[in-house]
PDB file of C-alpha atoms in Angstrom:
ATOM      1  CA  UNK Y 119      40.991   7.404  11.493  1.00  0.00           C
ATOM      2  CA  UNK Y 120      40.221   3.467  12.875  1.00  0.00           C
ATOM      3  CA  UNK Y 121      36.944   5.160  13.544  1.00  0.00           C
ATOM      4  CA  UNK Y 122      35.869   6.163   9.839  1.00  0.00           C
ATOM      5  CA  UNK Y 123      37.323   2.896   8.607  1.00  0.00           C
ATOM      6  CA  UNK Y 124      35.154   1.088  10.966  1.00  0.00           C
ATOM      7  CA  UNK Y 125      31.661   3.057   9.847  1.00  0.00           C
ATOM      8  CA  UNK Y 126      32.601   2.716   6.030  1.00  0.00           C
ATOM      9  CA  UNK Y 127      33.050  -1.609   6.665  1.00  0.00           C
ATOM     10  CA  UNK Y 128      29.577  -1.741   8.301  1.00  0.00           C
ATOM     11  CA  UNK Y 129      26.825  -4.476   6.538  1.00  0.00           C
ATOM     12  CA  UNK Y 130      23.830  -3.053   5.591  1.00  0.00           C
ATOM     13  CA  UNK Y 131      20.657  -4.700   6.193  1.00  0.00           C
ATOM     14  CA  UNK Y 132      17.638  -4.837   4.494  1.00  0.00           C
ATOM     15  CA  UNK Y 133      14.059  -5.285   5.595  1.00  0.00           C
ATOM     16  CA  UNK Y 134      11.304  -5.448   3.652  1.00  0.00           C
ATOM     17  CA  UNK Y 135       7.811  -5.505   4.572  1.00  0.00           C
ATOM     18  CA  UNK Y 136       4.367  -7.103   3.585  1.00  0.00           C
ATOM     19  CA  UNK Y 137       1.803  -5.036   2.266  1.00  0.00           C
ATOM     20  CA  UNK Y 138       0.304  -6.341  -1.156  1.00  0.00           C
ATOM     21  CA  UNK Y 139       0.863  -4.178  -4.227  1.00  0.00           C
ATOM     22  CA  UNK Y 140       2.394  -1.474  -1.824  1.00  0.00           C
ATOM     23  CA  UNK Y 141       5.158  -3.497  -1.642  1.00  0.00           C
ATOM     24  CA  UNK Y 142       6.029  -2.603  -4.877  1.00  0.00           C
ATOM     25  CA  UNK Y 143       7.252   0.792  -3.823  1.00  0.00           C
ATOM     26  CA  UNK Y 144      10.311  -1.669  -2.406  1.00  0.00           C
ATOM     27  CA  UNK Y 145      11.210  -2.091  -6.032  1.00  0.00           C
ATOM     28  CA  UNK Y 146      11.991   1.654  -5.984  1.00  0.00           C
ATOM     29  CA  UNK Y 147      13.805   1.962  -2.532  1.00  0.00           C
ATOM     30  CA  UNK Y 148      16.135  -0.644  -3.751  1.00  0.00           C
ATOM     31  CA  UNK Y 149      16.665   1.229  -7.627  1.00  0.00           C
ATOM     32  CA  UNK Y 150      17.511   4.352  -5.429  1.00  0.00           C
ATOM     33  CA  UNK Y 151      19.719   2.101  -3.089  1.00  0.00           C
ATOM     34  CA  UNK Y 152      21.462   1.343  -5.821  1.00  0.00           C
ATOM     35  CA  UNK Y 153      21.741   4.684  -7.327  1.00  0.00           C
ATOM     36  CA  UNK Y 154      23.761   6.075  -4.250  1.00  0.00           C
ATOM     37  CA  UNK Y 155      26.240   3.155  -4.400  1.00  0.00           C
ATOM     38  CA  UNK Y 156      25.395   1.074  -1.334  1.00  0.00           C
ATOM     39  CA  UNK Y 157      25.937  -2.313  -0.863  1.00  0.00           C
ATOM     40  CA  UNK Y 158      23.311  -4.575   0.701  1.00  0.00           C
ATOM     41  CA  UNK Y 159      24.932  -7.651   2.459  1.00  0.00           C
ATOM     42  CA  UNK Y 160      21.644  -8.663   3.843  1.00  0.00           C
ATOM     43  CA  UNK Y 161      18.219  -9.122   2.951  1.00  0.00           C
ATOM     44  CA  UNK Y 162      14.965 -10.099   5.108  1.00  0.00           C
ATOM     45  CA  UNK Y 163      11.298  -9.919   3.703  1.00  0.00           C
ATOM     46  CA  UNK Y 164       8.007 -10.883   4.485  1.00  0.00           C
ATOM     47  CA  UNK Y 165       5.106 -11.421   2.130  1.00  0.00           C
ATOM     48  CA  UNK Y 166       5.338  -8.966  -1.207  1.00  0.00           C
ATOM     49  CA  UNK Y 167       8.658  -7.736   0.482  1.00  0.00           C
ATOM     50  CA  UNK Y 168       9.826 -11.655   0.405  1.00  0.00           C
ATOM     51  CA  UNK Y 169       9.146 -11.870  -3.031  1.00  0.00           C
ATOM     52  CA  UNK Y 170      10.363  -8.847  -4.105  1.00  0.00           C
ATOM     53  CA  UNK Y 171      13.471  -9.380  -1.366  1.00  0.00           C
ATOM     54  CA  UNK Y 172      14.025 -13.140  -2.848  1.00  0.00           C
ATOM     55  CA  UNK Y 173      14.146 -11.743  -6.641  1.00  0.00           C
ATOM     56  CA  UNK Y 174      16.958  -9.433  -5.956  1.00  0.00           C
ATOM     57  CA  UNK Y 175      18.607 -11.674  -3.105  1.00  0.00           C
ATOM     58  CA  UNK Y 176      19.294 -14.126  -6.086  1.00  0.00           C
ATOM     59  CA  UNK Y 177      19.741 -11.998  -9.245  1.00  0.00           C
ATOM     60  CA  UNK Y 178      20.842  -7.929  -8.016  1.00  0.00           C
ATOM     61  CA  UNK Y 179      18.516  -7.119 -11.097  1.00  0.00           C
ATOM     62  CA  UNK Y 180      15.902  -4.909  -9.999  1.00  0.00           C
ATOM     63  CA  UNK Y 181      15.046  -3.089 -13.367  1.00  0.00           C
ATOM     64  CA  UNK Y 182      13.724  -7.084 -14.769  1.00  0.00           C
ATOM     65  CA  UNK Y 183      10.964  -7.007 -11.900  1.00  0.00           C
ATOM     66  CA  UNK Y 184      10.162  -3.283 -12.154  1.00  0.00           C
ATOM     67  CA  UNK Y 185       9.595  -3.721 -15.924  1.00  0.00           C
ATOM     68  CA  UNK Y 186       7.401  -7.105 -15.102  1.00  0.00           C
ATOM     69  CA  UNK Y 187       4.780  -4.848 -12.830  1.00  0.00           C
ATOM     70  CA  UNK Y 188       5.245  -2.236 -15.116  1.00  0.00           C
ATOM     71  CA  UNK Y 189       3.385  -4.193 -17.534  1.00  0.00           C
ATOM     72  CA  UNK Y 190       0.401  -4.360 -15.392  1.00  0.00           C
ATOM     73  CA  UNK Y 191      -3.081  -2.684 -15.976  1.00  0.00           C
ATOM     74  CA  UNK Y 192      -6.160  -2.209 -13.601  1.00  0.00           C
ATOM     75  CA  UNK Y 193      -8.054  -4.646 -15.350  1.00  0.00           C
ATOM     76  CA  UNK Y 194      -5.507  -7.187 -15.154  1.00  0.00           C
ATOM     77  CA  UNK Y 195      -6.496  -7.551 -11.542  1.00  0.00           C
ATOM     78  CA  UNK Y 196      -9.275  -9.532 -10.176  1.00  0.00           C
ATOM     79  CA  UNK Y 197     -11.176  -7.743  -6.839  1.00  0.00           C
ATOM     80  CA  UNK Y 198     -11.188  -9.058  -3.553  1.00  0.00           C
ATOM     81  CA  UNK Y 199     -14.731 -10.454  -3.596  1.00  0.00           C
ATOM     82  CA  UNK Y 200     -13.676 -12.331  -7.009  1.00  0.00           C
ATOM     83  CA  UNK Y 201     -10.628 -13.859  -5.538  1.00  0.00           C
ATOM     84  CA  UNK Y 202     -12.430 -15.148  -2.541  1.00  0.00           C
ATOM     85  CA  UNK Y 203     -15.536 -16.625  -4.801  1.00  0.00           C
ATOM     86  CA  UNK Y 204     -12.737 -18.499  -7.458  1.00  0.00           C
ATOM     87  CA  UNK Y 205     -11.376 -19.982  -4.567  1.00  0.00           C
ATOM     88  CA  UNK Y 206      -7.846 -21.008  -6.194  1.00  0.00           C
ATOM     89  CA  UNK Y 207      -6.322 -17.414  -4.478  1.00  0.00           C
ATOM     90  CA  UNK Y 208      -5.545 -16.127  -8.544  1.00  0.00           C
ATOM     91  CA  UNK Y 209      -5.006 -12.282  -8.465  1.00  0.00           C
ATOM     92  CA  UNK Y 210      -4.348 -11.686 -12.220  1.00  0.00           C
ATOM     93  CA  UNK Y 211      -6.690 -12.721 -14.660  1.00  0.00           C
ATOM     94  CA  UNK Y 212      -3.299 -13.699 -16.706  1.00  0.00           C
ATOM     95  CA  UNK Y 213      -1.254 -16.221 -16.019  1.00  0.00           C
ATOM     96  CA  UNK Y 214       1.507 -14.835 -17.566  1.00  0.00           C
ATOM     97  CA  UNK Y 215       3.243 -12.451 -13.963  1.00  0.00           C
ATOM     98  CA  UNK Y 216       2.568 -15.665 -11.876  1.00  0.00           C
ATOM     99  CA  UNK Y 217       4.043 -18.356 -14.309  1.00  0.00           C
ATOM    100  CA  UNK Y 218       6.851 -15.990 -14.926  1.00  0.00           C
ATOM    101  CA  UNK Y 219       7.940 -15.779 -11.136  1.00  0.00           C
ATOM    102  CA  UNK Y 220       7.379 -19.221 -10.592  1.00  0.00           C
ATOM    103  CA  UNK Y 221       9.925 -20.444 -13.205  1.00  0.00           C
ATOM    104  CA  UNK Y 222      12.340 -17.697 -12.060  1.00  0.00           C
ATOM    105  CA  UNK Y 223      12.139 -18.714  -8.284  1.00  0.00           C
ATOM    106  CA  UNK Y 224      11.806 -22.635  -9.150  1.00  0.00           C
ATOM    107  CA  UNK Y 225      15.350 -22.318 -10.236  1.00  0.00           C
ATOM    108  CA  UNK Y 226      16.712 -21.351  -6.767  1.00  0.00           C
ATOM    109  CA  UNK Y 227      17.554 -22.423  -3.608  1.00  0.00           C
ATOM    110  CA  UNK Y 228      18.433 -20.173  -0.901  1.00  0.00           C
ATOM    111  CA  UNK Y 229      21.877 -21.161  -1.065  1.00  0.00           C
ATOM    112  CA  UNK Y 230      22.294 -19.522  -4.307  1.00  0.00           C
ATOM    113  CA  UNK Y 231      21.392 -16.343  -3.579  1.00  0.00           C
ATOM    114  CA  UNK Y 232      23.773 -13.800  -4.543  1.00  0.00           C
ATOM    115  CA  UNK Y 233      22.666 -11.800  -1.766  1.00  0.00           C
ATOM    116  CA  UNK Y 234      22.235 -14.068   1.767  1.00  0.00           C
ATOM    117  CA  UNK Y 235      17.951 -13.369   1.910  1.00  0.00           C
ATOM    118  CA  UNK Y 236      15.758 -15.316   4.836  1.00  0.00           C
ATOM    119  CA  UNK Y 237      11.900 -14.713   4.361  1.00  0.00           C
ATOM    120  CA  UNK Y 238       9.525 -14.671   6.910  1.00  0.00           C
ATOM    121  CA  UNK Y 239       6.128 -17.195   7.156  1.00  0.00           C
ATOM    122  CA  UNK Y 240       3.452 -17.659  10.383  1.00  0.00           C
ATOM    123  CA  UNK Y 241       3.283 -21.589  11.601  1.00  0.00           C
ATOM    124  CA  UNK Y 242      -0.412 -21.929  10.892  1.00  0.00           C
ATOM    125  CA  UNK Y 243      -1.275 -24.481  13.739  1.00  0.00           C
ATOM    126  CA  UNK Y 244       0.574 -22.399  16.651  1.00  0.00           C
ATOM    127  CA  UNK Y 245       1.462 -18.874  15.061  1.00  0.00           C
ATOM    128  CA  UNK Y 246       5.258 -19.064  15.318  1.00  0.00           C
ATOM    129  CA  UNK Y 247       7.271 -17.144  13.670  1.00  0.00           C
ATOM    130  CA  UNK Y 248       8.877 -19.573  10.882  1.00  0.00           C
ATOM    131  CA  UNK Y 249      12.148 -18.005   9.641  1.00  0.00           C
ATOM    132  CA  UNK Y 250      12.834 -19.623   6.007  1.00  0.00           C
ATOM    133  CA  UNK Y 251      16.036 -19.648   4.925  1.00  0.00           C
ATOM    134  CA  UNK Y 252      17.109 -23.525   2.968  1.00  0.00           C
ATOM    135  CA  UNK Y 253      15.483 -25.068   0.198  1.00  0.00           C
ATOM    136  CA  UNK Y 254      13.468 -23.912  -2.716  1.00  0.00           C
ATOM    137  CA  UNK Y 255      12.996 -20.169  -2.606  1.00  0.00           C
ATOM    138  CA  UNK Y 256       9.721 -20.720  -4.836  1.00  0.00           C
ATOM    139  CA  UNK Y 257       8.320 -22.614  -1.735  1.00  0.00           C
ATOM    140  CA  UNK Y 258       9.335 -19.613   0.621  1.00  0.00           C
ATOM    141  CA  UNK Y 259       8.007 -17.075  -1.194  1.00  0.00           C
ATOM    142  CA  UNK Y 260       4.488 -19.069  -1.481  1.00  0.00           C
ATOM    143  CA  UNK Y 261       4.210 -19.849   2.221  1.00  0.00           C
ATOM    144  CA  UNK Y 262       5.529 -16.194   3.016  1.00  0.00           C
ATOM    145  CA  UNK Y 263       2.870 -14.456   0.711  1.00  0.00           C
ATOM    146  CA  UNK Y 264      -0.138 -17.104   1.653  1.00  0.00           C
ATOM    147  CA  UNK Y 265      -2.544 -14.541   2.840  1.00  0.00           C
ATOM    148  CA  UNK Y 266      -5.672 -16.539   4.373  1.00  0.00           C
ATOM    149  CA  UNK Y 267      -9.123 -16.490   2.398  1.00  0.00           C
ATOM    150  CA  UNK Y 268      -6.795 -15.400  -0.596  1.00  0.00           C
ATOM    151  CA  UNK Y 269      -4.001 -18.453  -0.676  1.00  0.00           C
ATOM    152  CA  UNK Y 270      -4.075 -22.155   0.850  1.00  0.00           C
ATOM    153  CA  UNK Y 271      -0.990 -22.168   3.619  1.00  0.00           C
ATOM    154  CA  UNK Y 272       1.715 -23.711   2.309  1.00  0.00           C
ATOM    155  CA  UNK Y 273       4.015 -27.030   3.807  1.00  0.00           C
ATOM    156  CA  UNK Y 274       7.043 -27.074   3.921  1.00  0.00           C
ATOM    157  CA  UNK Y 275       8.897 -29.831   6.045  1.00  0.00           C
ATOM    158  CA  UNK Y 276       5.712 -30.680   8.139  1.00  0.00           C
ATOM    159  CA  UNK Y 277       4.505 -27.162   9.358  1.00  0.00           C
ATOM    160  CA  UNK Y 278       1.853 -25.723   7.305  1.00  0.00           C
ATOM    161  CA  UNK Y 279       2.703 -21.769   7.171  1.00  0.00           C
ATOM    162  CA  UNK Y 280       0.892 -18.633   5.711  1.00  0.00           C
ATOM    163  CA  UNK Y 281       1.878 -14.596   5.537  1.00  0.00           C
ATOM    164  CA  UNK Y 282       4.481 -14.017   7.792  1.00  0.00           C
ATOM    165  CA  UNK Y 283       2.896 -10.247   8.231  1.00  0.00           C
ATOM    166  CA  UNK Y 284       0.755 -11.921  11.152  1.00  0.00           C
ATOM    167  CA  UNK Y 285       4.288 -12.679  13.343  1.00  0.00           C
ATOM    168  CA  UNK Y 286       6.360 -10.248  12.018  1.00  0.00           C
ATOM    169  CA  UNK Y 287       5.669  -7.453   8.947  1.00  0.00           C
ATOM    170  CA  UNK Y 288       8.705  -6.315   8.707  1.00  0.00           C
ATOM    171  CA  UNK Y 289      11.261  -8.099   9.563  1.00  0.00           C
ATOM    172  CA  UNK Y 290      14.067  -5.817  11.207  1.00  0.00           C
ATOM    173  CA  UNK Y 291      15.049  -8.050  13.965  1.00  0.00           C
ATOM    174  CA  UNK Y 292      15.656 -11.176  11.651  1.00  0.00           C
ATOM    175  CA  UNK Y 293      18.026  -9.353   9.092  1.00  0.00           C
ATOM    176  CA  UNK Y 294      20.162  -7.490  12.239  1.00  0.00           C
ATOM    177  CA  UNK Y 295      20.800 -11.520  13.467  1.00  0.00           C
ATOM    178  CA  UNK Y 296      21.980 -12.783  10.302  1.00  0.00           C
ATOM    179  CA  UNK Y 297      25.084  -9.941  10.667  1.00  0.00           C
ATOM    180  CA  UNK Y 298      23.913  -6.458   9.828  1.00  0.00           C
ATOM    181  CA  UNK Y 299      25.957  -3.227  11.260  1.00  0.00           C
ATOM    182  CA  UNK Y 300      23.013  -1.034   9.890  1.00  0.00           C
ATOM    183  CA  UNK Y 301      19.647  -1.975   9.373  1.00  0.00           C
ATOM    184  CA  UNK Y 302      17.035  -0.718   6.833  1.00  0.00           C
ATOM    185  CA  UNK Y 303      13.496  -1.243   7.471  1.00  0.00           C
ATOM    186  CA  UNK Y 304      10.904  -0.234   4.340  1.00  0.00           C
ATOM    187  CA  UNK Y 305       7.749  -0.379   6.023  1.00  0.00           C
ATOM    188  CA  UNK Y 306       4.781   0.158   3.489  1.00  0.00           C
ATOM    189  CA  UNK Y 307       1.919  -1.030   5.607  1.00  0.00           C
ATOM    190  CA  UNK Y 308       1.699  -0.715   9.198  1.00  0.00           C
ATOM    191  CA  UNK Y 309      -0.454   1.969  10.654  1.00  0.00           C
ATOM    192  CA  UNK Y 310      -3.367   2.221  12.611  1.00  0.00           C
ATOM    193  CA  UNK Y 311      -6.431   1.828  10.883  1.00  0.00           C
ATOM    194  CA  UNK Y 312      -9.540   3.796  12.060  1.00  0.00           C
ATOM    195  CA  UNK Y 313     -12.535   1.555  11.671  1.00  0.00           C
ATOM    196  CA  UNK Y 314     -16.088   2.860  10.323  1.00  0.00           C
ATOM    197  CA  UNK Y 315     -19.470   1.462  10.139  1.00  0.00           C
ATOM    198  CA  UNK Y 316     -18.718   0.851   6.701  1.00  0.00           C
ATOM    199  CA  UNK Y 317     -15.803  -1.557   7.711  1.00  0.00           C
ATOM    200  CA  UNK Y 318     -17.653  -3.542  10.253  1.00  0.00           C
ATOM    201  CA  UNK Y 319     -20.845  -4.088   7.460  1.00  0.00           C
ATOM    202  CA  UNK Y 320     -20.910  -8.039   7.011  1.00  0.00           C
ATOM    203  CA  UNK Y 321     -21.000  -7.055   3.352  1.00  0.00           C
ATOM    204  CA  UNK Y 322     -17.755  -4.950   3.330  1.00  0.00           C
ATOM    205  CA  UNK Y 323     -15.933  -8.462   4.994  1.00  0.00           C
ATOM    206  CA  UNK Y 324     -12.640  -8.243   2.679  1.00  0.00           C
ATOM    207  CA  UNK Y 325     -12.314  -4.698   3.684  1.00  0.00           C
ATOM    208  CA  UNK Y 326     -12.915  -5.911   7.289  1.00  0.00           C
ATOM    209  CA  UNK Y 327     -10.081  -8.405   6.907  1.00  0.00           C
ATOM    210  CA  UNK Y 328      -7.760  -5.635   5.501  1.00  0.00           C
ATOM    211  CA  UNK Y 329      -8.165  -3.964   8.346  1.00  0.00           C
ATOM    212  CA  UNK Y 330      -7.318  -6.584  10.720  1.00  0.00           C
ATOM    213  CA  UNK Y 331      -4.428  -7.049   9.386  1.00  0.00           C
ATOM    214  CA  UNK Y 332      -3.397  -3.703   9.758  1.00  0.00           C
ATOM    215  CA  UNK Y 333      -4.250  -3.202  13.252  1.00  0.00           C
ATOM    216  CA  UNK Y 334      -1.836  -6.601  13.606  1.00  0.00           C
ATOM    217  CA  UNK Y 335       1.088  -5.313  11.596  1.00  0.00           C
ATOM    218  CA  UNK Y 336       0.855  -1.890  13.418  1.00  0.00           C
ATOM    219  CA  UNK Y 337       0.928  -3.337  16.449  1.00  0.00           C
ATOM    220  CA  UNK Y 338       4.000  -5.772  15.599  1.00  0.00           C
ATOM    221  CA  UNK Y 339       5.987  -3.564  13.636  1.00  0.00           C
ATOM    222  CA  UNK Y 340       5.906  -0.595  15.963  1.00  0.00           C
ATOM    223  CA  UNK Y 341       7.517  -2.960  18.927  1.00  0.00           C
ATOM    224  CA  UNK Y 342      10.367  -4.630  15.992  1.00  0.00           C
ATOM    225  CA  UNK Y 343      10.935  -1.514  14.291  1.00  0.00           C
ATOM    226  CA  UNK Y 344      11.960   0.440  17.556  1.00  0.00           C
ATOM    227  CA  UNK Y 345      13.744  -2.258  18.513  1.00  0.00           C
ATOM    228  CA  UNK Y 346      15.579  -3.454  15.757  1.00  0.00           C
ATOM    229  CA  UNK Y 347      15.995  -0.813  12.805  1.00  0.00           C
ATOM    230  CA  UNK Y 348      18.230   1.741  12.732  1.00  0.00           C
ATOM    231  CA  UNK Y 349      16.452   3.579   9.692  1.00  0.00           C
ATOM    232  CA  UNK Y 350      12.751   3.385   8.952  1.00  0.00           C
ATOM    233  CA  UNK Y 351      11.564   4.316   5.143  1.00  0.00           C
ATOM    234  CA  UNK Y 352       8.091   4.810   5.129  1.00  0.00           C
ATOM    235  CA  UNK Y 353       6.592   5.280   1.397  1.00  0.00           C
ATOM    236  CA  UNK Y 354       3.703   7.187   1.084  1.00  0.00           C
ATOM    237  CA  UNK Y 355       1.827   4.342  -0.150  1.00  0.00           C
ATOM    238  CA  UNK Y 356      -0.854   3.547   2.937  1.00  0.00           C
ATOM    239  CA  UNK Y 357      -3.795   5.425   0.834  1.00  0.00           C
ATOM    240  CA  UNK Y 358      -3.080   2.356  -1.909  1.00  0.00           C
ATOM    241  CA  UNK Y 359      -5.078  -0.892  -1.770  1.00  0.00           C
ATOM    242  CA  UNK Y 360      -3.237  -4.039  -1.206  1.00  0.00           C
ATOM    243  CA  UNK Y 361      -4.394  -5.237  -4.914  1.00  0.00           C
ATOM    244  CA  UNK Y 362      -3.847  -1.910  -6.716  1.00  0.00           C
ATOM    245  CA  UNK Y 363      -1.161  -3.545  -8.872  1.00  0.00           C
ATOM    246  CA  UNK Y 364      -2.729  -1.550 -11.700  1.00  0.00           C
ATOM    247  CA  UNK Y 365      -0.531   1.445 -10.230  1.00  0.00           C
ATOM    248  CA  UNK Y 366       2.754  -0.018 -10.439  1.00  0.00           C
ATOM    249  CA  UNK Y 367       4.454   3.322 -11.856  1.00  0.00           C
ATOM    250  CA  UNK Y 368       3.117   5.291  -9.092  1.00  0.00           C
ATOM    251  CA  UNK Y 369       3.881   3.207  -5.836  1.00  0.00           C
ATOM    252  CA  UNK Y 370       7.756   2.396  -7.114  1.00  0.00           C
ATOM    253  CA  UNK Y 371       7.545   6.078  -7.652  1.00  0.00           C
ATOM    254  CA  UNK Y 372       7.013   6.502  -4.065  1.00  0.00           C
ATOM    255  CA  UNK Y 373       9.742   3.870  -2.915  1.00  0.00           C
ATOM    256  CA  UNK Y 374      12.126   6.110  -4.972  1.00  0.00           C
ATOM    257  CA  UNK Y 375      11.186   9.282  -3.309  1.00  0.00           C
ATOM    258  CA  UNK Y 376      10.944   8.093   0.185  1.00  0.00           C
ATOM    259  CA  UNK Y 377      14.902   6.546  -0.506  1.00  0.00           C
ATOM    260  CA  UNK Y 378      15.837   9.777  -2.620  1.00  0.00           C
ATOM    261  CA  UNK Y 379      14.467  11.952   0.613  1.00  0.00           C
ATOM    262  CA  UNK Y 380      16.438   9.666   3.174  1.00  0.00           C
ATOM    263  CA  UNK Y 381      19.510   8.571   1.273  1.00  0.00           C
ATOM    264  CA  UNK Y 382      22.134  11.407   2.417  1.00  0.00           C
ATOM    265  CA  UNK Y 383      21.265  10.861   5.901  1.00  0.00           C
ATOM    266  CA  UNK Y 384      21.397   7.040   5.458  1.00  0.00           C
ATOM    267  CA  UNK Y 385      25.194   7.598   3.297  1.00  0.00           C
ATOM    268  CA  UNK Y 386      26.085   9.594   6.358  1.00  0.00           C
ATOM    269  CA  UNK Y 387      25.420   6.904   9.231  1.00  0.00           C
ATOM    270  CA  UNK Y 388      26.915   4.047   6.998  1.00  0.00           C
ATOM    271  CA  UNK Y 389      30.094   6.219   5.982  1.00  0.00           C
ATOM    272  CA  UNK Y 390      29.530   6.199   2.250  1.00  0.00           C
ATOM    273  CA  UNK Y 391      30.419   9.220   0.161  1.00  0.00           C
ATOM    274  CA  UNK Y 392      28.019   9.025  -2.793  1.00  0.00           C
ATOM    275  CA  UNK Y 393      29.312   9.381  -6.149  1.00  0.00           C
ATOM    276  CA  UNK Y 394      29.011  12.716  -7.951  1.00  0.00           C
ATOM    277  CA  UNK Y 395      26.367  12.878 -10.479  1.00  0.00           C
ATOM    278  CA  UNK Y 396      26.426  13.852 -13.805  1.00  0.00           C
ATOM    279  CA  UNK Y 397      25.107  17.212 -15.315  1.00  0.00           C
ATOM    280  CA  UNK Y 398      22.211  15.349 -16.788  1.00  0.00           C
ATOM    281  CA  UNK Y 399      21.322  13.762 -13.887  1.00  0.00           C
ATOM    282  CA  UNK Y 400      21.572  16.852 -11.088  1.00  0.00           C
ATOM    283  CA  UNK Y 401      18.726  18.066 -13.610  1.00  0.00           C
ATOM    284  CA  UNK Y 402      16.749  14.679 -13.918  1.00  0.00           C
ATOM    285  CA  UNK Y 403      16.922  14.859 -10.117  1.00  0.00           C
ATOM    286  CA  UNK Y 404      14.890  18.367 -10.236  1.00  0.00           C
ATOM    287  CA  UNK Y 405      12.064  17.209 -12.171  1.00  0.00           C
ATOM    288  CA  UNK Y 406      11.430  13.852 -10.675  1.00  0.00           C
ATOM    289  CA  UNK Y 407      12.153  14.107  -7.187  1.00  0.00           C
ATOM    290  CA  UNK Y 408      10.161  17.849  -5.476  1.00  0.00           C
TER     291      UNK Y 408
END
């Protein structure tokens, strides 16, 4: 009896990881989190999974930012090879996503956060891991996100940091310190990547620089996640590019169904009965989720 009591008080901790637009399938994980009744006590993030990590950290209101991206069409989205020519790191042609976040964020510091949320940005002069977790969360979620060629590196009290996905992509081991019994770990871009002739063309350097990355995060992310998470949700989301914001409805989709696969195993090891659904819903459940 002590036993079950025990397993139904453990924290749950949640990691989310960088990966561009394909971070937007966290946006689903955490709507299906949420579904099922679980509590997060914790939240950790690194580049799109710090922003999307820092919205719900201070406001528990997922459907707000799912509705925002929702909203977003292919042609709202500049390419790569613009981005890099404008050279002022803009990825949507309107202002009004951007401006939007930025007034939401400006209005918090981390000590406000409903949810306790660190995120996770790379020391630019000596690649240490920075772990962010006072101050402005606006500031955070700039330095965490700053993806080189695309973003300057942000300062923040003397260090000048970029994307935390070159230290640490998703951030497992950072959310288990802060207190969690159970870690989560949504990893939407870590794999190895398999490169072509096509890759290593001069002109094809963006797509060169993708892949980089994703050698790095592999690399990183295999040693953290083994060591650190105690459940890994892995969207199928790694055929996406990391601007395809234009497919918002599809990659959340994919969140959802990677949680809605998981989520009975993940009730079981955290001790959490989920509540019956309705009628309506049982049948809902049948033609979303195959």
């Amino acid at each position: 009896m002590t036993e079950n009591l025990n397993i139904k008080k453990r924290k749950i901790g949640l990691a989310l990881g960088g990966g561009g637009a394909k971070g937007l399938a966290h946006i689903g994980v955490i709507k299906e989190i949420e579904r099922a009744g679980l509590e997060i006590s914790y939240i950790t993030g690194t580049s799109m999974g710090a922003l999307v990590g820092a919205w719900y950290a201070s406001t528990k209101d997922i459907s707000t930012l799912e509705k925002l991206f929702l909203g977003v069409k292919k042609d709202d989205v500049y390419t790569a090879g613009k981005i890099a020519r404008k050279h002022d790191g803009l990825i949507f042609k309107d202002s009004s996503i951007p401006d939007f976040l930025e007034s939401h964020f400006s209005k918090f510091n981390f000590e406000d956060c409903k949810i306790p949320f660190k995120a996770i940005a790379t020391d630019v002069k000596n690649g240490e891991q920075v772990v962010l977790e006072v101050g402005n969360i606006a500031d955070a979620v700039r330095a965490s996100t700053a993806l080189p060629v695309v973003f300057s590196p942000v300062q923040i009290d003397g260090r000048l940091l970029m994307d935390g996905g070159f230290v640490n992509p998703v951030p497992a081991d950072v959310v288990k310190e802060m207190g969690s019994d159970f870690v989560i770990a949504v990893d939407v871009s870590s794999k190895w990547f398999n490169l072509t002739e096509e890759h290593l063309n001069v002109l094809h350097v963006y797509a060169l620089i993708a892949a980089a990355m994703s050698v790095i995060e592999y690399q990183i992310a295999s040693r953290v996640l083994t060591s650190s998470a105690d459940f890994v949700l892995r969207p199928n989301v790694l055929n996406h590019h990391w601007l395809d914001f234009g497919s918002a409805r599809e990659l959340i989709a994919h969140g959802e169904q990677e949680a809605h696969d998981k989520i009975s195993e993940i009730c079981a090891h955290v001790g959490h009965t989920m509540p019956e659904k309705a009628p309506f819903e049982k049948f809902m459940d049948l033609i979303l989720y195959k």
